[in-house]
Coordinates of C-alpha atoms and ligand atoms in Angstrom, one line a residue:
M1 CA 13.5 4.9 -12.8
D2 CA 16.5 3.2 -11.3
N3 CA 17.3 -0.5 -11.8
F4 CA 19.5 -3.0 -10.0
L5 CA 21.9 -5.1 -12.0
I6 CA 22.6 -8.3 -10.0
N7 CA 25.0 -11.1 -10.8
G8 CA 23.8 -13.8 -8.4
G9 CA 24.8 -17.1 -7.0
R10 CA 27.4 -16.3 -4.4
A11 CA 27.0 -17.0 -0.7
V12 CA 26.8 -13.9 1.4
R13 CA 29.3 -13.3 4.2
G14 CA 30.0 -10.5 6.7
E15 CA 28.2 -8.1 8.9
V16 CA 25.1 -5.9 8.4
K17 CA 24.0 -3.0 10.5
V18 CA 20.2 -3.1 10.7
S19 CA 18.5 0.3 10.5
G20 CA 15.7 1.7 12.6
S21 CA 12.2 0.5 11.8
K22 CA 10.3 2.2 9.1
N23 CA 7.0 1.1 10.5
A24 CA 7.9 2.5 13.9
A25 CA 9.4 5.7 12.7
L26 CA 6.4 6.8 10.6
P27 CA 3.8 6.9 13.4
I28 CA 6.4 8.3 15.8
L29 CA 7.1 11.2 13.4
M30 CA 3.3 11.7 13.1
A31 CA 3.0 11.9 16.9
S32 CA 5.0 15.2 16.7
I33 CA 1.7 16.7 15.6
L34 CA 0.4 16.2 19.2
T35 CA 2.8 18.8 20.6
S36 CA 4.2 22.2 19.7
D37 CA 7.4 21.3 21.6
K38 CA 10.6 20.1 19.9
M39 CA 10.9 16.4 19.1
T40 CA 14.2 14.6 18.5
I41 CA 13.9 11.2 17.0
E42 CA 17.1 9.1 16.5
N43 CA 17.8 5.9 14.4
V44 CA 15.3 7.1 11.7
P45 CA 16.0 5.2 8.5
D46 CA 16.7 7.3 5.4
L47 CA 14.2 6.0 3.0
T48 CA 11.5 7.4 0.7
D49 CA 8.6 7.0 3.0
V50 CA 10.5 8.9 5.7
R51 CA 11.1 11.7 3.2
F52 CA 7.4 11.7 2.3
T53 CA 6.6 12.1 6.0
K54 CA 9.0 14.9 6.2
G55 CA 7.2 16.6 3.3
L56 CA 3.9 16.0 4.9
L57 CA 4.9 17.5 8.3
E58 CA 6.4 20.5 6.5
Y59 CA 3.2 20.9 4.5
L60 CA 1.3 21.0 7.8
G61 CA 3.6 23.7 9.1
K62 CA 6.3 21.9 11.1
K63 CA 9.9 22.8 10.7
T64 CA 12.1 19.7 10.3
S65 CA 15.6 18.6 9.8
F66 CA 16.9 15.1 9.0
L67 CA 20.6 14.4 9.2
R68 CA 22.4 11.1 9.8
G69 CA 19.4 9.3 11.2
V70 CA 18.4 12.2 13.5
F71 CA 15.1 13.7 12.8
V72 CA 14.3 17.0 14.6
I73 CA 10.8 18.5 14.4
E74 CA 9.9 22.0 15.7
E75 CA 6.9 24.2 15.4
N76 CA 6.9 28.0 15.2
R77 CA 3.7 28.8 13.3
K78 CA 0.1 27.7 13.2
L79 CA -0.4 24.2 11.7
K80 CA -2.8 23.4 8.8
H81 CA -5.3 20.7 9.6
K82 CA -5.4 18.9 6.3
A83 CA -3.6 16.2 4.3
P84 CA -4.5 16.5 0.6
Y85 CA -4.7 13.7 -1.9
N86 CA -1.4 14.5 -3.6
L87 CA 0.4 13.7 -0.3
V88 CA -1.8 10.8 0.9
R89 CA -1.7 9.0 -2.4
K90 CA 2.1 8.7 -2.3
M91 CA 2.1 7.0 1.1
R92 CA -0.9 5.4 2.8
A93 CA 0.6 5.9 6.2
S94 CA -0.3 9.6 5.8
V95 CA -3.7 8.6 7.2
L96 CA -1.9 8.5 10.6
V97 CA -2.3 12.3 10.7
M98 CA -6.0 11.8 11.4
G99 CA -5.8 10.9 15.1
P100 CA -3.2 13.5 16.1
L101 CA -4.8 16.4 14.1
L102 CA -8.2 15.6 15.5
A103 CA -7.0 15.3 19.1
R104 CA -5.0 18.5 18.9
F105 CA -7.3 20.8 16.9
G106 CA -10.7 19.2 17.2
H107 CA -10.9 18.9 13.4
A108 CA -9.0 17.4 10.5
R109 CA -9.4 17.1 6.7
V110 CA -7.8 14.1 5.2
A111 CA -8.1 12.7 1.6
L112 CA -9.3 9.2 1.4
P113 CA -6.4 6.9 0.3
G114 CA -7.0 4.6 -2.6
G115 CA -6.2 0.9 -2.7
C116 CA -2.7 -0.3 -3.5
S117 CA -0.9 -3.1 -5.2
I118 CA -1.3 -5.5 -2.3
G119 CA -4.9 -4.9 -1.4
V120 CA -8.0 -2.7 -1.2
R121 CA -6.8 -1.5 2.3
P122 CA -9.9 0.4 3.5
V123 CA -9.7 2.8 6.5
N124 CA -13.1 1.8 8.1
I125 CA -11.4 0.5 11.3
H126 CA -9.5 3.8 11.8
L127 CA -12.7 5.8 11.3
D128 CA -14.8 3.6 13.7
A129 CA -12.2 4.0 16.3
L130 CA -12.2 7.8 16.0
K131 CA -16.0 7.8 16.0
N132 CA -15.9 5.9 19.3
M133 CA -13.9 8.8 20.7
G134 CA -16.6 11.3 19.7
A135 CA -15.4 12.2 16.2
R136 CA -18.1 13.0 13.6
L137 CA -17.3 12.3 10.0
Y138 CA -18.5 14.1 6.9
Y139 CA -17.4 13.6 3.3
K140 CA -16.7 16.3 0.9
N141 CA -16.2 15.9 -2.9
G142 CA -16.6 12.1 -2.3
D143 CA -13.0 11.7 -1.4
E144 CA -12.1 13.9 1.5
M145 CA -12.9 13.1 5.1
L146 CA -13.7 15.9 7.5
F147 CA -13.8 15.4 11.2
G148 CA -15.1 17.4 14.0
G149 CA -16.9 16.8 17.3
N150 CA -16.4 16.7 21.0
L151 CA -13.7 14.3 21.6
K152 CA -13.4 12.2 24.7
G153 CA -12.1 8.9 25.8
G154 CA -14.2 5.9 24.6
R155 CA -14.3 2.1 24.3
I156 CA -13.0 0.6 21.0
K157 CA -13.3 -3.0 19.9
F158 CA -11.4 -3.7 16.7
P159 CA -12.9 -6.4 14.4
F160 CA -9.3 -7.1 13.3
P161 CA -6.0 -5.9 15.1
S162 CA -5.2 -3.2 12.4
V163 CA -1.7 -1.8 13.0
G164 CA -2.5 1.7 11.6
A165 CA -5.9 2.0 13.3
T166 CA -4.4 1.0 16.6
E167 CA -1.7 3.8 16.1
N168 CA -4.3 6.4 15.1
A169 CA -6.5 5.5 18.1
M170 CA -3.5 5.6 20.5
M171 CA -2.3 9.0 19.3
C172 CA -5.8 10.5 19.5
A173 CA -6.6 9.0 22.9
S174 CA -3.4 10.4 24.3
L175 CA -4.5 14.0 24.0
I176 CA -8.2 13.9 24.7
K177 CA -10.1 14.0 28.0
G178 CA -10.8 10.7 29.7
R179 CA -9.9 7.0 29.5
T180 CA -9.9 5.0 26.3
I181 CA -9.9 1.2 26.2
I182 CA -8.8 -0.4 23.0
E183 CA -9.7 -4.1 22.7
N184 CA -8.2 -6.5 20.2
C185 CA -5.6 -4.0 19.3
A186 CA -2.4 -4.7 17.3
R187 CA 0.5 -6.0 19.4
E188 CA 3.5 -5.4 17.0
P189 CA 6.8 -4.1 18.5
E190 CA 6.2 -0.9 16.5
I191 CA 3.1 -0.3 18.6
S192 CA 5.1 -0.6 21.8
D193 CA 7.7 1.8 20.4
L194 CA 5.0 4.4 19.7
A195 CA 3.5 3.7 23.2
E196 CA 6.9 4.4 24.7
V197 CA 7.1 7.7 22.9
L198 CA 3.6 8.7 23.9
R199 CA 4.4 7.8 27.6
K200 CA 7.6 10.0 27.4
M201 CA 5.4 12.8 26.0
G202 CA 3.2 12.5 29.2
A203 CA 0.3 10.1 28.2
S204 CA -0.5 7.2 30.5
I205 CA -0.6 4.0 28.4
N206 CA -0.9 0.5 29.8
G207 CA -1.2 -2.9 28.0
D208 CA 0.7 -2.2 24.8
G209 CA 2.0 -5.5 23.5
T210 CA -1.2 -7.2 24.7
R211 CA -4.7 -7.4 23.2
R212 CA -6.1 -4.6 25.5
M213 CA -4.7 -1.2 25.9
I214 CA -5.8 1.5 28.4
I215 CA -4.9 5.1 27.7
E216 CA -5.5 8.1 29.9
G217 CA -5.4 11.2 27.8
R218 CA -3.6 14.4 28.9
E219 CA -4.5 18.1 28.2
K220 CA -1.0 18.7 26.9
L221 CA 1.8 16.6 25.7
C222 CA 5.5 17.6 25.7
G223 CA 8.4 17.1 23.3
V224 CA 10.8 14.2 23.8
W225 CA 13.9 12.5 22.6
H226 CA 13.6 8.9 21.4
K227 CA 15.6 6.2 19.6
V228 CA 13.5 4.1 17.2
V229 CA 13.4 0.3 17.6
C230 CA 15.3 -1.9 15.1
D231 CA 13.6 -2.9 11.8
R232 CA 12.5 -6.5 12.3
I233 CA 11.4 -6.7 8.6
E234 CA 14.8 -5.6 7.4
T235 CA 16.3 -8.1 9.9
G236 CA 14.2 -10.9 8.4
T237 CA 15.1 -9.9 4.9
F238 CA 18.8 -10.3 5.6
L239 CA 18.3 -13.5 7.5
I240 CA 16.5 -15.0 4.5
L241 CA 19.2 -13.6 2.2
A242 CA 21.8 -15.5 4.2
A243 CA 19.7 -18.6 4.3
I244 CA 18.8 -18.7 0.6
T245 CA 22.5 -18.2 -0.5
G246 CA 23.8 -20.7 2.1
G247 CA 25.9 -17.9 3.5
R248 CA 26.9 -16.7 7.0
L249 CA 25.9 -13.2 8.4
I250 CA 26.1 -11.3 11.6
L251 CA 23.3 -8.8 11.9
K252 CA 24.0 -6.0 14.4
N253 CA 21.6 -3.5 16.2
T254 CA 18.8 -6.0 16.1
D255 CA 17.2 -8.8 18.2
I256 CA 15.7 -12.1 17.2
K257 CA 13.1 -11.7 19.9
Y258 CA 11.0 -9.6 17.5
L259 CA 10.8 -12.5 15.0
P260 CA 9.8 -15.5 17.1
V261 CA 8.0 -17.5 14.4
V262 CA 10.4 -16.6 11.6
A263 CA 13.3 -17.8 13.7
G264 CA 11.6 -21.1 14.3
C265 CA 10.8 -21.5 10.6
L266 CA 14.4 -20.7 9.6
A267 CA 15.7 -23.3 12.0
K268 CA 13.2 -25.9 10.6
S269 CA 14.5 -25.1 7.1
G270 CA 18.0 -26.0 8.2
A271 CA 19.5 -22.6 9.0
S272 CA 21.3 -22.2 12.3
I273 CA 20.7 -19.0 14.3
K274 CA 22.3 -17.8 17.4
T275 CA 22.1 -14.7 19.5
V276 CA 25.3 -12.6 19.6
E277 CA 26.1 -9.4 21.4
N278 CA 23.6 -6.8 20.1
G279 CA 22.6 -9.0 17.2
I280 CA 22.1 -12.3 15.5
E281 CA 24.3 -14.7 13.7
I282 CA 22.9 -17.0 11.0
S283 CA 24.4 -19.7 8.8
G284 CA 22.2 -20.9 5.9
P285 CA 21.7 -24.5 4.9
K286 CA 23.1 -26.1 1.7
R287 CA 19.5 -26.4 0.5
P288 CA 16.5 -25.5 2.6
R289 CA 14.0 -28.1 3.7
P290 CA 10.4 -27.2 2.8
V291 CA 8.5 -25.3 5.6
S292 CA 4.9 -24.1 5.1
I293 CA 3.9 -20.8 6.7
R294 CA 0.7 -18.9 7.4
T295 CA 0.8 -15.2 7.9
A296 CA -0.9 -13.7 10.9
A297 CA -1.0 -10.6 13.1
Y298 CA 2.0 -10.3 15.5
P299 CA 3.4 -12.5 17.0
G300 CA 2.5 -14.7 14.0
F301 CA 4.5 -14.9 10.8
P302 CA 4.6 -11.3 9.4
T303 CA 2.9 -10.7 6.1
D304 CA 5.8 -8.3 5.2
L305 CA 8.1 -11.3 5.1
Q306 CA 5.7 -13.6 3.2
P307 CA 7.2 -12.7 -0.3
L308 CA 10.7 -13.3 1.1
W309 CA 9.7 -16.7 2.4
T310 CA 8.2 -17.7 -0.9
A311 CA 11.4 -16.7 -2.7
Y312 CA 13.4 -18.8 -0.1
M313 CA 11.2 -21.8 -0.4
S314 CA 11.3 -21.7 -4.2
V315 CA 14.6 -23.5 -4.0
C316 CA 13.6 -25.9 -1.2
S317 CA 14.1 -29.7 -1.4
G318 CA 10.4 -30.6 -1.6
K319 CA 6.9 -29.1 -1.5
C320 CA 5.2 -26.6 0.8
F321 CA 2.7 -23.8 0.8
V322 CA 2.7 -20.1 1.8
E323 CA -0.7 -18.8 3.1
E324 CA -1.5 -15.1 3.1
N325 CA -4.1 -14.1 5.6
I326 CA -3.6 -10.3 6.0
F327 CA -3.7 -8.8 2.5
E328 CA -5.9 -10.2 -0.4
N329 CA -3.5 -9.4 -3.2
R330 CA 0.0 -10.1 -2.0
F331 CA 1.3 -12.7 -4.6
M332 CA 1.9 -10.3 -7.5
Y333 CA 5.7 -11.0 -7.3
V334 CA 5.2 -14.7 -7.9
A335 CA 4.8 -14.2 -11.6
E336 CA 8.3 -12.7 -11.6
L337 CA 9.8 -15.6 -9.6
L338 CA 8.3 -17.9 -12.3
R339 CA 10.4 -16.0 -14.8
M340 CA 13.4 -17.0 -12.8
G341 CA 12.5 -20.7 -13.0
A342 CA 10.5 -21.1 -9.8
N343 CA 7.7 -23.6 -9.7
I344 CA 4.8 -22.0 -7.8
R345 CA 1.0 -22.2 -8.2
I346 CA -1.4 -19.8 -6.6
E347 CA -4.8 -21.0 -5.4
G348 CA -6.8 -18.5 -3.4
K349 CA -4.9 -17.5 -0.3
R350 CA -2.1 -20.1 -0.9
A351 CA 1.0 -20.3 -3.0
F352 CA 2.0 -23.9 -3.5
V353 CA 5.7 -24.2 -4.0
N354 CA 7.5 -27.1 -5.6
G355 CA 11.2 -26.4 -4.9
V356 CA 13.6 -26.2 -7.8
E357 CA 17.3 -26.8 -7.5
Y358 CA 18.2 -23.3 -8.3
L359 CA 16.8 -20.0 -9.7
K360 CA 18.1 -18.5 -12.9
G361 CA 18.8 -14.8 -13.4
A362 CA 16.2 -12.9 -15.5
P363 CA 14.8 -9.4 -16.1
V364 CA 12.2 -8.9 -13.3
M365 CA 10.1 -6.0 -12.0
A366 CA 9.2 -4.9 -8.4
G367 CA 5.6 -4.1 -7.8
D368 CA 5.6 -3.2 -4.1
I369 CA 8.2 -2.8 -1.3
R370 CA 8.4 -6.3 0.1
G371 CA 7.7 -8.1 -3.2
G372 CA 10.6 -6.0 -4.6
A373 CA 12.9 -7.0 -1.7
A374 CA 12.0 -10.7 -2.3
L375 CA 13.0 -10.3 -5.9
A376 CA 16.3 -8.7 -4.9
V377 CA 17.0 -11.6 -2.6
A378 CA 16.0 -14.1 -5.3
C379 CA 18.3 -12.4 -7.9
A380 CA 21.2 -12.5 -5.4
A381 CA 20.7 -16.3 -5.0
A382 CA 20.0 -17.0 -8.7
R383 CA 22.7 -18.2 -11.1
G384 CA 23.5 -15.6 -13.6
K385 CA 22.6 -12.0 -14.3
S386 CA 19.3 -10.3 -13.5
V387 CA 17.9 -6.8 -14.0
L388 CA 15.5 -5.7 -11.3
R389 CA 13.3 -2.8 -12.5
R390 CA 11.2 -0.3 -10.5
V391 CA 13.5 -0.3 -7.4
Y392 CA 11.8 2.9 -6.3
H393 CA 9.3 0.5 -4.5
I394 CA 12.3 -1.0 -2.5
D395 CA 13.6 2.5 -1.8
R396 CA 10.4 3.3 0.0
G397 CA 11.1 0.8 2.7
Y398 CA 14.8 -0.2 2.8
E399 CA 17.7 2.1 3.7
K400 CA 20.6 1.6 1.2
L401 CA 19.7 -2.0 0.4
E402 CA 22.1 -2.4 -2.5
K403 CA 25.0 -0.9 -0.5
K404 CA 24.4 -3.2 2.4
M405 CA 24.1 -6.2 0.0
R406 CA 27.3 -5.2 -1.7
K407 CA 29.2 -5.1 1.6
I408 CA 28.3 -8.8 2.1
R409 CA 29.6 -9.9 -1.3
V410 CA 26.5 -9.6 -3.5
S411 CA 27.4 -8.3 -6.9
I412 CA 24.8 -5.6 -7.2
I413 CA 24.9 -2.1 -8.8
R414 CA 22.3 0.6 -9.2
R415 CA 21.8 1.9 -12.7
K416 CA 20.3 5.4 -12.5
N417 CA 17.3 6.7 -14.3
I418 CA 16.7 4.0 -16.9
Ligands
LIG1 C1 1.0 -1.9 8.6 C2 2.4 -1.9 8.0 C3 2.6 -2.8 6.9 C4 2.1 -4.2 7.3 C5 0.8 -4.2 7.9 C6 0.3 -5.6 8.5 C7 3.1 0.4 8.5 C8 3.4 1.8 7.9 N1 2.7 -0.5 7.6 O1 0.1 -1.5 7.6 O2 3.9 -2.9 6.5 O3 2.1 -5.1 6.2 O4 0.7 -3.3 9.0 O5 1.3 -6.0 9.4 O6 3.2 0.2 9.7 N2 -7.9 -3.1 7.2 C9 -9.3 -2.9 7.0 N3 -9.8 -1.7 7.5 C10 -9.0 -0.7 8.1 C11 -7.6 -1.0 8.3 C12 -7.1 -2.2 7.9 O7 -10.0 -3.7 6.5 O8 -9.5 0.3 8.5 C13 -7.4 -4.4 6.7 C14 -6.4 -4.1 5.6 O9 -7.0 -3.9 4.4 C15 -5.5 -5.4 5.7 C16 -5.5 -5.7 7.2 O10 -6.6 -5.0 7.7 O11 -6.1 -6.4 5.0 C17 -4.2 -5.3 7.9 O12 -4.1 -3.9 7.8 P1 -3.3 -3.0 8.9 O13 -2.9 -3.8 10.0 O14 -4.1 -1.8 9.1 O15 -2.0 -2.6 8.0 P2 -1.4 -1.1 7.9 O16 -1.4 -0.4 9.2 O17 -2.0 -0.5 6.7

């Protein structure tokens, strides 16, 4: 397992090119199951979850190539209809094959994903959505879901705007007869990017980006070319890195419009942000003012940036809280921040932060993608040396994080296989 060795405490400076969005790329790659035509997807980040998806598509029978951000998917043999546990357990987003397989072949066999380090993460909302489109569900061996049935457009009302369930429903609805209406759907920019792809493929989709989407399915969808939207979570990660180190960065290939609440919170904390051509410029404050946040579905404060915000606030000049409302177990990284000298207390959904003047380098361990990124940022700001273990979590969601950090003056190296 690789480690990062980080010698922190220096303000970052320079320019970062933001990659394509992981959370948009994964469903878009899964949408290739809806057609036998060639798909060419550009601006795909080279990270482990994309490699897992490549493996999954190849397992199903697709032919793929992935070079310098361009992912090409072709089909020249019959596809399998199942995603076994050894693939699903590696990446929960594998459940996004359910909707497309079901729509295209009328049946699918997908292993039930387990929980993960940030929460139980059930798939009941995905399943209810597919049932509303006529899918019938059977269980085999207690852990495999088998679907069949006569699929047709339906009316879906989500109890919570689940991102993955919205994507599964959209993909399924695009290739079945009739009109599907999805109420209380997710509104993330990644949803609109998927909608854009499905529209290019021939589906009629209205209302993406709002709470109600209307989809008219088509009998056949065609192959397309598409460029994936920028990664707003990577953008937020570097904005917070600049802010916590009191540095100055220009982020390219991104747009602050995808982070409305985060931009406001950064400004309140004392950072100054402005829009530049094709990007964002940020200058961090000497020491951040305390700013409490509450995570919420888009356009609220993204749960994926919650660990980064806590890391930032750990050096604020006062007291604040960070409230997590999406996942029930997303404060695991806090114990590691405490080892760096942070003063944080967890009570239920809230982390109460009492800002310290500075963090101190320490050996710490990543437990999930965003918690790991928060620790990398904390180590870059901390005085002294840190060893960050289990960086494979970070590699799942960030493209060349340490190279990008090194370019902006962070002293960080990867130590292989320790
Ligand atoms: C996606 C993102 C993830 C982000 C999350 C919330 C991808 C690949 N991942 O995950 O980075 O943190 O959105 O913005 O895009 N839930 C249920 N039943 C379900 C589905 C979800 O109870 O059937 C619950 C989950 O346990 C969680 C909440 O709903 O508590 C949000 O989950 P969801 O929006 O579905 O997140 P993901 O799509 O898994």
